[in-house]
Short mmCIF file of C-alpha atoms and ligand atoms in Angstrom, two decimals:
data_model
loop_
_atom_site.label_atom_id
_atom_site.label_comp_id
_atom_site.label_asym_id
_atom_site.label_seq_id
_atom_site.Cartn_x
_atom_site.Cartn_y
_atom_site.Cartn_z
CA MET A 216 -15.67 47.14 -59.03
CA SER A 217 -17.18 49.64 -56.64
CA PHE A 218 -14.80 48.56 -53.89
CA LEU A 219 -11.97 50.21 -55.80
CA PHE A 220 -13.89 53.45 -55.85
CA PHE A 221 -14.34 53.31 -52.07
CA ALA A 222 -10.74 52.40 -51.53
CA PHE A 223 -9.66 55.54 -53.34
CA ILE A 224 -11.95 57.85 -51.47
CA PHE A 225 -11.33 56.58 -47.96
CA ASN A 226 -7.82 55.25 -48.47
CA PHE A 227 -8.53 52.10 -46.51
CA SER A 228 -5.47 50.74 -44.83
CA HIS A 229 -6.78 47.20 -44.77
CA ALA A 230 -8.73 44.78 -46.92
CA SER A 231 -10.40 47.13 -49.33
CA PHE A 232 -13.26 44.77 -50.18
CA ALA A 233 -14.66 45.84 -46.79
CA TYR A 234 -16.95 42.91 -46.16
CA THR A 235 -20.08 43.62 -44.17
CA LEU A 236 -20.51 42.37 -40.64
CA LYS A 237 -23.13 39.95 -41.89
CA GLU A 238 -20.79 38.52 -44.53
CA ARG A 239 -17.98 38.13 -42.03
CA ARG A 240 -20.28 36.41 -39.51
CA SER A 241 -21.66 34.00 -42.03
CA PHE A 242 -18.14 33.19 -43.21
CA GLN A 243 -17.02 32.57 -39.62
CA HIS A 244 -19.92 30.19 -39.07
CA SER A 245 -19.00 28.31 -42.21
CA ILE A 246 -15.47 27.50 -41.00
CA ILE A 247 -15.12 23.76 -40.45
CA ASP A 248 -13.65 22.91 -37.08
CA TYR A 249 -10.81 20.52 -37.76
CA ARG A 250 -9.01 21.05 -34.44
CA SER A 251 -9.79 17.57 -33.13
CA SER A 252 -7.62 16.09 -35.91
CA LEU A 253 -4.54 17.94 -34.68
CA ASN A 254 -1.73 15.57 -33.70
CA PRO A 255 -1.99 15.21 -29.89
CA GLY A 256 1.82 15.39 -29.85
CA TYR A 257 1.73 19.02 -31.02
CA GLU A 258 2.60 21.26 -28.08
CA LYS A 259 0.28 24.28 -27.97
CA ILE A 260 2.08 27.44 -26.92
CA ARG A 261 0.39 30.84 -26.75
CA ARG A 262 1.70 33.38 -29.24
CA LYS A 263 2.92 36.56 -27.52
CA LYS A 264 2.31 38.93 -30.41
CA THR A 265 0.82 38.86 -33.88
CA LYS A 266 2.46 41.04 -36.50
CA TYR A 267 1.95 39.12 -39.74
CA ILE A 268 -0.42 36.89 -41.67
CA ILE A 269 1.49 34.43 -43.85
CA VAL A 270 -0.10 32.84 -46.92
CA HIS A 271 1.09 29.43 -48.16
CA THR A 272 0.25 27.04 -50.98
CA SER A 273 0.17 23.43 -49.83
CA GLU A 274 1.53 21.74 -53.02
CA LEU A 275 -1.01 18.95 -52.42
CA GLY A 276 -4.73 18.26 -52.83
CA ARG A 277 -7.23 18.94 -50.03
CA LYS A 278 -7.14 15.53 -48.37
CA MET A 279 -3.37 15.33 -48.03
CA THR A 280 -3.10 19.01 -47.08
CA LEU A 281 -5.42 18.51 -44.12
CA LYS A 282 -3.54 15.40 -43.09
CA VAL A 283 -0.10 16.99 -43.32
CA VAL A 284 -0.88 20.29 -41.59
CA SER A 285 -2.76 18.54 -38.77
CA ASN A 286 -0.68 15.47 -38.33
CA GLY A 287 2.81 16.27 -39.56
CA LYS A 288 5.15 15.42 -42.40
CA ARG A 289 8.29 13.45 -42.94
CA LEU A 290 11.52 15.40 -42.77
CA ARG A 291 14.56 14.71 -44.94
CA ASP A 292 16.28 12.83 -42.11
CA GLY A 293 13.30 10.46 -41.86
CA ARG A 294 11.84 11.88 -38.65
CA ARG A 295 8.29 13.22 -38.61
CA THR A 296 7.07 16.61 -37.43
CA PRO A 297 4.24 16.71 -34.88
CA GLY A 298 1.86 18.70 -37.12
CA GLY A 299 0.33 22.09 -36.31
CA HIS A 300 1.62 23.50 -39.62
CA ALA A 301 -1.15 26.08 -40.15
CA HIS A 302 -4.00 27.84 -38.39
CA TYR A 303 -6.30 27.57 -41.42
CA VAL A 304 -6.61 25.56 -44.61
CA ILE A 305 -8.67 26.87 -47.55
CA ALA A 306 -9.78 24.23 -50.06
CA ARG A 307 -10.17 24.90 -53.79
CA ASN A 308 -13.93 25.37 -53.39
CA GLY A 309 -13.37 27.99 -50.70
CA ARG A 310 -14.29 25.76 -47.74
CA THR A 311 -12.18 26.89 -44.81
CA TYR A 312 -10.89 24.61 -42.04
CA ARG A 313 -9.68 25.64 -38.59
CA ILE A 314 -6.65 23.51 -37.75
CA LEU A 315 -5.39 25.28 -34.64
CA ASP A 316 -6.72 28.10 -32.43
CA ASN A 317 -5.53 31.57 -33.45
CA LYS A 318 -3.98 32.14 -30.05
CA TYR A 319 -1.37 29.37 -30.41
CA VAL A 320 1.87 29.30 -32.36
CA ALA A 321 1.65 27.24 -35.55
CA ASP A 322 4.84 25.74 -36.96
CA HIS A 323 4.45 27.10 -40.49
CA ALA A 324 7.22 29.51 -41.51
CA GLY A 325 10.41 27.59 -40.68
CA LEU A 326 13.67 29.49 -41.21
CA SER A 327 12.36 32.96 -41.92
CA MET A 328 13.02 36.67 -41.54
CA TRP A 329 11.14 39.87 -42.15
CA ASN A 330 12.38 43.37 -41.51
CA GLY A 331 15.12 42.05 -39.27
CA GLU A 332 12.92 39.81 -37.17
CA THR A 333 13.47 36.08 -37.37
CA ASP A 334 11.30 33.08 -36.49
CA ILE A 335 8.18 34.46 -38.13
CA SER A 336 6.04 31.52 -36.90
CA GLN A 337 6.26 33.01 -33.39
CA ILE A 338 4.63 36.26 -34.48
CA SER A 339 2.21 35.27 -37.22
CA ILE A 340 -0.90 33.42 -38.35
CA GLY A 341 -0.46 30.82 -41.10
CA ILE A 342 -3.04 30.21 -43.85
CA GLU A 343 -2.58 27.28 -46.19
CA LEU A 344 -4.25 27.45 -49.63
CA VAL A 345 -4.81 24.08 -51.27
CA GLY A 346 -2.91 24.14 -54.57
CA TYR A 347 0.46 24.44 -56.22
CA HIS A 348 2.69 27.49 -56.40
CA TYR A 349 2.81 26.98 -60.17
CA ALA A 350 -0.94 26.63 -60.74
CA PRO A 351 -3.71 29.24 -60.44
CA LEU A 352 -5.68 29.56 -57.21
CA THR A 353 -9.49 29.64 -57.48
CA GLN A 354 -11.88 32.59 -57.18
CA SER A 355 -13.54 30.82 -54.23
CA GLN A 356 -10.19 30.61 -52.46
CA TYR A 357 -9.55 34.30 -53.05
CA ARG A 358 -12.95 35.19 -51.62
CA SER A 359 -12.43 33.04 -48.51
CA VAL A 360 -8.86 34.11 -47.89
CA GLY A 361 -9.87 37.76 -48.38
CA MET A 362 -12.64 37.40 -45.84
CA LEU A 363 -10.45 35.51 -43.36
CA ILE A 364 -7.67 38.09 -43.66
CA ASP A 365 -10.19 40.89 -43.14
CA ILE A 366 -11.40 39.21 -39.93
CA LEU A 367 -7.86 38.57 -38.65
CA GLN A 368 -6.75 42.12 -39.47
CA ARG A 369 -9.58 43.47 -37.34
CA ILE A 370 -8.73 41.14 -34.44
CA TYR A 371 -5.01 41.91 -34.42
CA GLY A 372 -5.05 45.48 -35.78
CA LEU A 373 -3.02 44.67 -38.88
CA ASP A 374 -2.79 46.53 -42.19
CA ASP A 375 -2.26 45.08 -45.65
CA ARG A 376 1.51 45.31 -45.34
CA ALA A 377 1.24 42.68 -42.61
CA VAL A 378 0.04 40.13 -45.16
CA LEU A 379 2.95 38.31 -46.79
CA THR A 380 3.54 35.03 -48.57
CA HIS A 381 5.78 32.31 -47.20
CA SER A 382 8.08 32.71 -50.21
CA GLN A 383 8.55 36.37 -49.23
CA VAL A 384 9.66 35.66 -45.66
CA ALA A 385 11.50 32.32 -45.87
CA TYR A 386 15.25 32.32 -46.32
CA GLY A 387 17.87 29.63 -46.69
CA ASN A 388 21.41 28.99 -45.58
CA PRO A 389 24.15 28.99 -48.21
CA ASN A 390 23.90 26.19 -50.79
CA ARG A 391 25.28 25.24 -54.18
CA TRP A 392 23.61 28.23 -55.83
CA PHE A 393 24.31 30.93 -53.19
CA ARG A 394 27.27 31.68 -50.96
CA LYS A 395 25.31 33.67 -48.39
CA ASN A 396 21.94 33.48 -46.66
CA GLN A 397 19.32 34.16 -49.28
CA ARG A 398 15.64 34.31 -50.16
CA GLY A 399 14.16 31.53 -52.24
CA ARG A 400 14.13 28.64 -49.78
CA LYS A 401 10.39 28.42 -50.33
CA ARG A 402 8.34 29.12 -53.47
CA CYS A 403 5.14 28.79 -51.52
CA ALA A 404 2.28 31.09 -52.65
CA ARG A 405 4.42 32.98 -55.16
CA ASN A 406 1.29 32.80 -57.37
CA PHE A 407 -0.88 34.55 -54.77
CA ILE A 408 -2.41 37.62 -56.42
CA ARG A 409 -3.05 40.03 -53.58
CA GLU A 410 -5.52 42.17 -55.49
CA LYS A 411 -7.82 39.18 -55.97
CA ALA A 412 -8.01 38.79 -52.20
CA GLY A 413 -8.92 42.48 -51.88
CA LEU A 414 -5.55 43.47 -50.50
CA GLY A 415 -4.12 46.89 -51.15
CA PRO A 416 -0.54 48.11 -51.59
CA THR A 417 2.27 46.41 -49.78
CA TRP A 418 6.06 46.42 -49.50
CA SER A 419 7.70 47.61 -52.70
CA TYR A 420 11.05 46.16 -51.64
CA ASP A 421 12.44 43.38 -49.48
CA PRO A 422 13.64 45.05 -46.25
CA ASP A 423 16.15 42.32 -45.44
CA VAL A 424 17.70 42.35 -48.89
CA ARG A 425 17.87 46.15 -48.82
CA ALA A 426 19.58 46.08 -45.43
CA GLY A 427 22.10 43.53 -46.69
CA ARG A 428 20.98 40.80 -44.30
CA LEU A 429 20.01 38.46 -47.16
CA MET A 430 20.76 37.99 -50.82
CA ALA A 431 17.83 38.39 -53.18
CA ASP A 432 16.37 35.52 -55.16
CA PRO A 433 16.21 36.84 -58.75
CA GLN A 434 12.94 35.12 -59.62
CA LEU A 435 11.08 35.99 -56.42
CA SER A 436 12.20 39.60 -56.37
CA LYS A 437 10.88 39.99 -59.90
CA ILE A 438 7.56 38.52 -58.81
CA PHE A 439 7.07 40.47 -55.60
CA TYR A 440 8.90 43.74 -56.24
CA GLY A 441 9.04 43.97 -60.01
CA ARG A 442 6.32 44.54 -62.55
CA ARG A 443 2.98 43.26 -61.29
CA GLU A 444 1.85 41.31 -64.32
CA TYR A 445 4.80 38.95 -64.05
CA TYR A 446 3.39 36.72 -61.37
CA ALA A 447 0.15 35.75 -63.04
CA LYS A 448 2.27 33.52 -65.24
CA THR A 449 1.95 29.93 -64.11
CA ASP A 450 2.40 28.06 -67.40
CA ASP A 451 4.84 25.23 -67.22
CA ALA A 452 6.26 26.62 -64.02
CA ASN A 453 7.29 23.20 -62.76
CA LEU A 454 9.28 22.45 -65.90
CA ILE A 455 13.06 22.78 -65.85
CA THR A 456 14.38 25.36 -68.31
CA GLN A 457 17.57 27.34 -68.48
CA SER A 458 16.16 29.99 -66.14
CA ASN A 459 13.81 27.73 -64.18
CA THR A 460 16.27 25.63 -62.21
CA ALA A 461 15.58 22.90 -59.66
CA TRP A 462 16.13 25.59 -57.04
CA SER A 463 13.63 28.01 -58.62
CA ILE A 464 11.00 25.29 -58.63
CA ALA A 465 11.60 23.33 -55.46
CA GLY A 466 13.51 25.75 -53.23
CA GLU A 467 15.12 23.93 -50.32
CA ASP A 468 13.45 20.67 -51.32
CA TYR A 469 15.48 20.42 -54.53
CA ASP A 470 17.55 17.49 -53.23
CA ASN A 471 14.86 15.92 -51.06
CA GLN A 472 13.89 12.31 -51.61
CA THR A 473 10.25 13.36 -51.78
CA THR A 474 10.95 15.64 -54.78
CA VAL A 475 10.55 13.78 -58.05
CA TYR A 476 12.24 14.66 -61.36
CA LYS A 477 10.54 13.17 -64.35
CA PHE A 478 12.83 13.46 -67.38
CA PRO A 479 11.38 14.06 -70.86
CA GLY A 480 12.30 10.48 -71.82
CA GLY A 481 10.26 9.16 -68.90
CA ARG A 482 13.10 8.35 -66.52
CA ILE A 483 12.44 9.23 -62.89
CA TYR A 484 14.84 10.38 -60.20
CA THR A 485 14.28 11.61 -56.68
CA GLY A 486 16.05 14.74 -55.46
CA ASP A 487 18.53 12.77 -53.38
CA GLN A 488 19.71 10.82 -56.47
CA ILE A 489 20.42 13.72 -58.83
CA SER A 490 23.81 14.70 -57.48
CA ASP A 491 25.34 11.21 -57.85
CA LYS A 492 23.51 9.90 -60.86
CA ILE A 493 23.02 12.98 -63.04
CA GLY A 494 24.61 16.14 -61.67
CA TRP A 495 22.68 19.32 -60.92
CA ASN A 496 23.83 21.07 -64.09
CA ARG A 497 22.77 18.20 -66.29
CA ILE A 498 19.03 17.91 -65.71
CA PRO A 499 17.51 18.06 -69.19
CA ALA A 500 15.15 20.89 -70.16
CA LYS A 501 11.43 20.04 -69.84
CA THR A 502 11.99 17.78 -66.86
CA VAL A 503 8.87 17.90 -64.68
CA VAL A 504 9.42 18.57 -60.98
CA LEU A 505 6.87 17.27 -58.45
CA LEU A 506 7.09 18.11 -54.76
CA ASP A 507 5.98 16.18 -51.68
CA GLN A 508 5.76 12.79 -53.33
CA GLU A 509 5.80 10.51 -50.33
CA GLY A 510 5.02 6.92 -51.18
CA SER A 511 3.77 7.66 -54.69
CA ILE A 512 6.99 7.41 -56.65
CA SER A 513 6.16 3.94 -57.97
CA LEU A 514 2.94 5.36 -59.38
CA ILE A 515 4.78 8.12 -61.22
CA LYS A 516 7.39 5.66 -62.41
CA ARG A 517 4.89 3.60 -64.30
CA ASP A 518 5.12 5.17 -67.70
CA ASP A 519 1.63 4.04 -68.43
CA PRO A 520 -0.60 6.23 -70.60
CA ILE A 521 -3.38 5.46 -68.10
CA LYS A 522 -2.72 7.52 -64.97
CA THR A 523 -4.34 6.97 -61.59
CA ILE A 524 -5.21 9.75 -59.15
CA SER A 525 -4.16 9.06 -55.57
CA ASP A 526 -3.97 11.08 -52.38
CA SER A 527 -0.69 12.71 -53.37
CA LEU A 528 -1.03 12.69 -57.15
CA THR A 529 -3.83 14.91 -58.39
CA ALA A 530 -5.19 15.52 -61.86
CA TRP A 531 -2.93 18.58 -61.91
CA SER A 532 0.15 16.43 -61.18
CA PHE A 533 -0.54 14.46 -64.36
CA ALA A 534 -2.26 16.88 -66.70
CA GLY A 535 -1.19 20.34 -65.47
CA GLN A 536 -3.09 23.08 -67.26
CA ALA A 537 -4.60 20.49 -69.58
CA TYR A 538 -6.72 19.13 -66.71
CA ASN A 539 -9.83 20.92 -67.99
CA LEU A 540 -9.41 20.30 -71.70
CA LYS A 541 -11.72 18.05 -73.71
CA THR A 542 -8.68 15.96 -74.60
CA THR A 543 -8.15 14.95 -70.97
CA ILE A 544 -10.52 12.11 -70.21
CA TYR A 545 -11.43 10.92 -66.71
CA PHE A 546 -12.78 7.50 -65.75
CA LEU A 547 -14.34 7.83 -62.31
CA PRO A 548 -14.54 4.95 -59.84
CA SER A 549 -18.34 5.28 -60.14
CA GLY A 550 -18.06 4.21 -63.78
CA ARG A 551 -18.77 7.66 -65.19
CA ILE A 552 -16.60 9.08 -67.93
CA LYS A 553 -15.98 12.82 -67.97
CA VAL A 554 -13.90 15.02 -70.21
CA GLY A 555 -11.84 17.83 -68.70
CA SER A 556 -14.30 20.55 -69.71
CA MET A 557 -16.88 18.92 -67.40
CA ILE A 558 -14.60 19.11 -64.34
CA SER A 559 -14.99 22.04 -61.94
CA ASP A 560 -11.51 21.71 -60.46
CA TRP A 561 -8.60 19.28 -60.52
CA ASP A 562 -9.06 18.66 -56.81
CA ASP A 563 -12.66 17.45 -57.18
CA LEU A 564 -11.83 14.00 -58.52
CA PRO A 565 -11.81 11.07 -56.11
CA ALA A 566 -8.75 8.89 -55.58
CA LYS A 567 -8.63 5.94 -58.01
CA THR A 568 -10.02 8.06 -60.83
CA LYS A 569 -8.08 7.15 -63.96
CA LEU A 570 -7.16 9.61 -66.67
CA ILE A 571 -5.62 9.83 -70.09
CA VAL A 572 -4.13 13.09 -71.34
CA GLY A 573 -4.15 14.21 -74.97
CA TYR A 574 -6.77 11.86 -76.39
CA ARG A 575 -9.73 11.95 -78.73
CA GLY A 576 -12.75 9.72 -78.75
CA PRO A 577 -14.64 7.71 -77.78
CA TYR A 578 -15.03 5.57 -80.88
CA LYS A 579 -17.52 2.82 -80.36
CA LEU A 580 -16.73 -0.73 -81.40
CA ASP A 581 -19.53 -2.76 -82.90
CA LYS A 582 -20.11 -5.53 -85.39
CA GLY A 583 -19.59 -3.28 -88.35
CA ARG A 584 -16.52 -1.56 -86.93
CA SER A 585 -13.51 -3.45 -85.63
CA ALA A 586 -10.58 -2.20 -83.57
CA TYR A 587 -8.44 -2.26 -86.69
CA GLN A 588 -10.97 -0.22 -88.63
CA THR A 589 -11.03 2.36 -85.84
CA ALA A 590 -7.39 2.59 -84.82
CA GLY A 591 -5.68 1.39 -87.98
CA PHE A 592 -2.41 -0.49 -87.64
CA LYS A 593 -1.99 1.07 -84.17
CA TYR A 594 -4.87 -0.96 -82.74
CA LYS A 595 -2.40 -3.06 -80.69
CA ASP A 596 -0.38 -0.04 -79.59
CA ARG A 597 0.25 0.74 -75.94
CA LYS A 598 -1.07 4.25 -76.53
CA THR A 599 -4.40 3.07 -77.89
CA ILE A 600 -6.82 2.92 -74.97
CA TYR A 601 -9.75 0.53 -74.67
CA TYR A 602 -12.59 1.07 -72.26
CA LEU A 603 -14.40 -2.19 -71.54
CA PRO A 604 -17.69 -1.65 -69.77
CA PRO A 605 -18.50 -1.51 -66.96
CA GLN A 606 -15.13 -0.23 -65.63
CA LYS A 607 -12.06 -1.74 -67.24
CA LEU A 608 -9.35 0.28 -68.99
CA LEU A 609 -6.70 -1.45 -71.04
CA THR A 610 -3.95 -0.42 -73.42
CA GLY A 611 -3.86 -2.02 -76.87
CA ASP A 612 -0.82 -4.15 -76.05
CA GLN A 613 -2.65 -5.74 -73.10
CA ILE A 614 -5.38 -7.24 -75.27
CA ASN A 615 -4.99 -10.63 -76.95
CA ASP A 616 -8.47 -11.42 -78.11
CA PHE A 617 -9.80 -8.44 -80.05
CA LYS A 618 -12.79 -10.44 -81.22
CA GLY A 619 -13.80 -11.09 -77.62
CA LEU A 620 -14.11 -7.43 -76.65
CA PRO A 621 -17.49 -6.86 -74.98
CA LYS A 622 -20.32 -4.94 -76.53
CA GLY A 623 -20.01 -1.23 -75.84
CA THR A 624 -16.20 -1.19 -75.87
CA LEU A 625 -14.88 2.32 -76.51
CA ILE A 626 -11.58 3.26 -78.10
CA PHE A 627 -9.60 6.43 -77.37
CA LEU A 628 -6.81 7.51 -79.68
CA PRO A 629 -3.83 9.78 -79.04
CA ASN A 630 -4.62 13.25 -80.24
CA THR A 631 -1.69 13.62 -82.62
CA LEU A 632 -2.57 16.37 -85.03
ZN1 ZN B 981 4.72 27.54 -47.03
#
């Protein structure tokens, strides 16, 4: 904590961790050059000035984040963007990727405004942190982003007030919730805790809201300009409640076909279906909202107790904060079985890893112990999970011949206490 002491004495105007030259150099050497993966269709234009550093959360795992920022994403009208959506990507383990040279404009801020200036992409650097705006970022990410910001501040002569999150600068046109232009189009990086990145004091108000250019977003203004402890809260932040509306969770993507609403009963709707089929005021409480679900909706739809990790569905998408509990059990493609407490991060599991959430076990089947003796009358239940070595996972209702289960079969039971 000695950095705080220094910060008080010298009143540093930028990154108060004050990394040494050696630390900054070694960090710079560790940056992975990902520029060759940039979509060749992205037109590189030199940025005329650099006034801000904008922090984002990608709402995806590492693999898909790198793909989307480099190569582009699908827009709501079906067209694709040509990529170039960040200068840097920082993975959960702190590994930092260079997507685009600092000197070029990255297309990262969209419709945005700060202190009266619009089109923030033209005057800023964009850093994408792998993770969700409703889930905690890692210590390694904070260290890397702190170091990167320190380096960029020195290059461009920027103070800590120049570092903002995308959710602070984005704004939206009027919609069903607001009659005027307003903040809240993006929720990106609203969980970014500046102090953890070594950043000092910043704006205590939103200059565009104060000047009457934009309406405030109640939730974001509480997070950024209210009491500081508010924004550490990430529990259940992608669940619909009375105060956590589709708009508070998804921002402008609320009615997008890549936004998925999973109702408590298991029914699934995409954002573009809600208006006709349900109505925006009638989404039940505890509905889970998942963003950026391109091509994975059929996987979410399967209301199977055995979930499968894919490029766009991570362990966090299925388990949320429970990803690292002992009751979340992972079956890796390698054949290994791990419980959540053995996992370093939800983004470290390979695609095709299967998981079950809220289970206890394993209970081993053998001659003296049948499935019925282990699971009771629920032995044929869909929620009773059987692991058949070397790699097969089945639910109780998928098994006909319980006597033919191989040696070493394991049973997992729902953890209903
Ligand atoms: Zn963003």
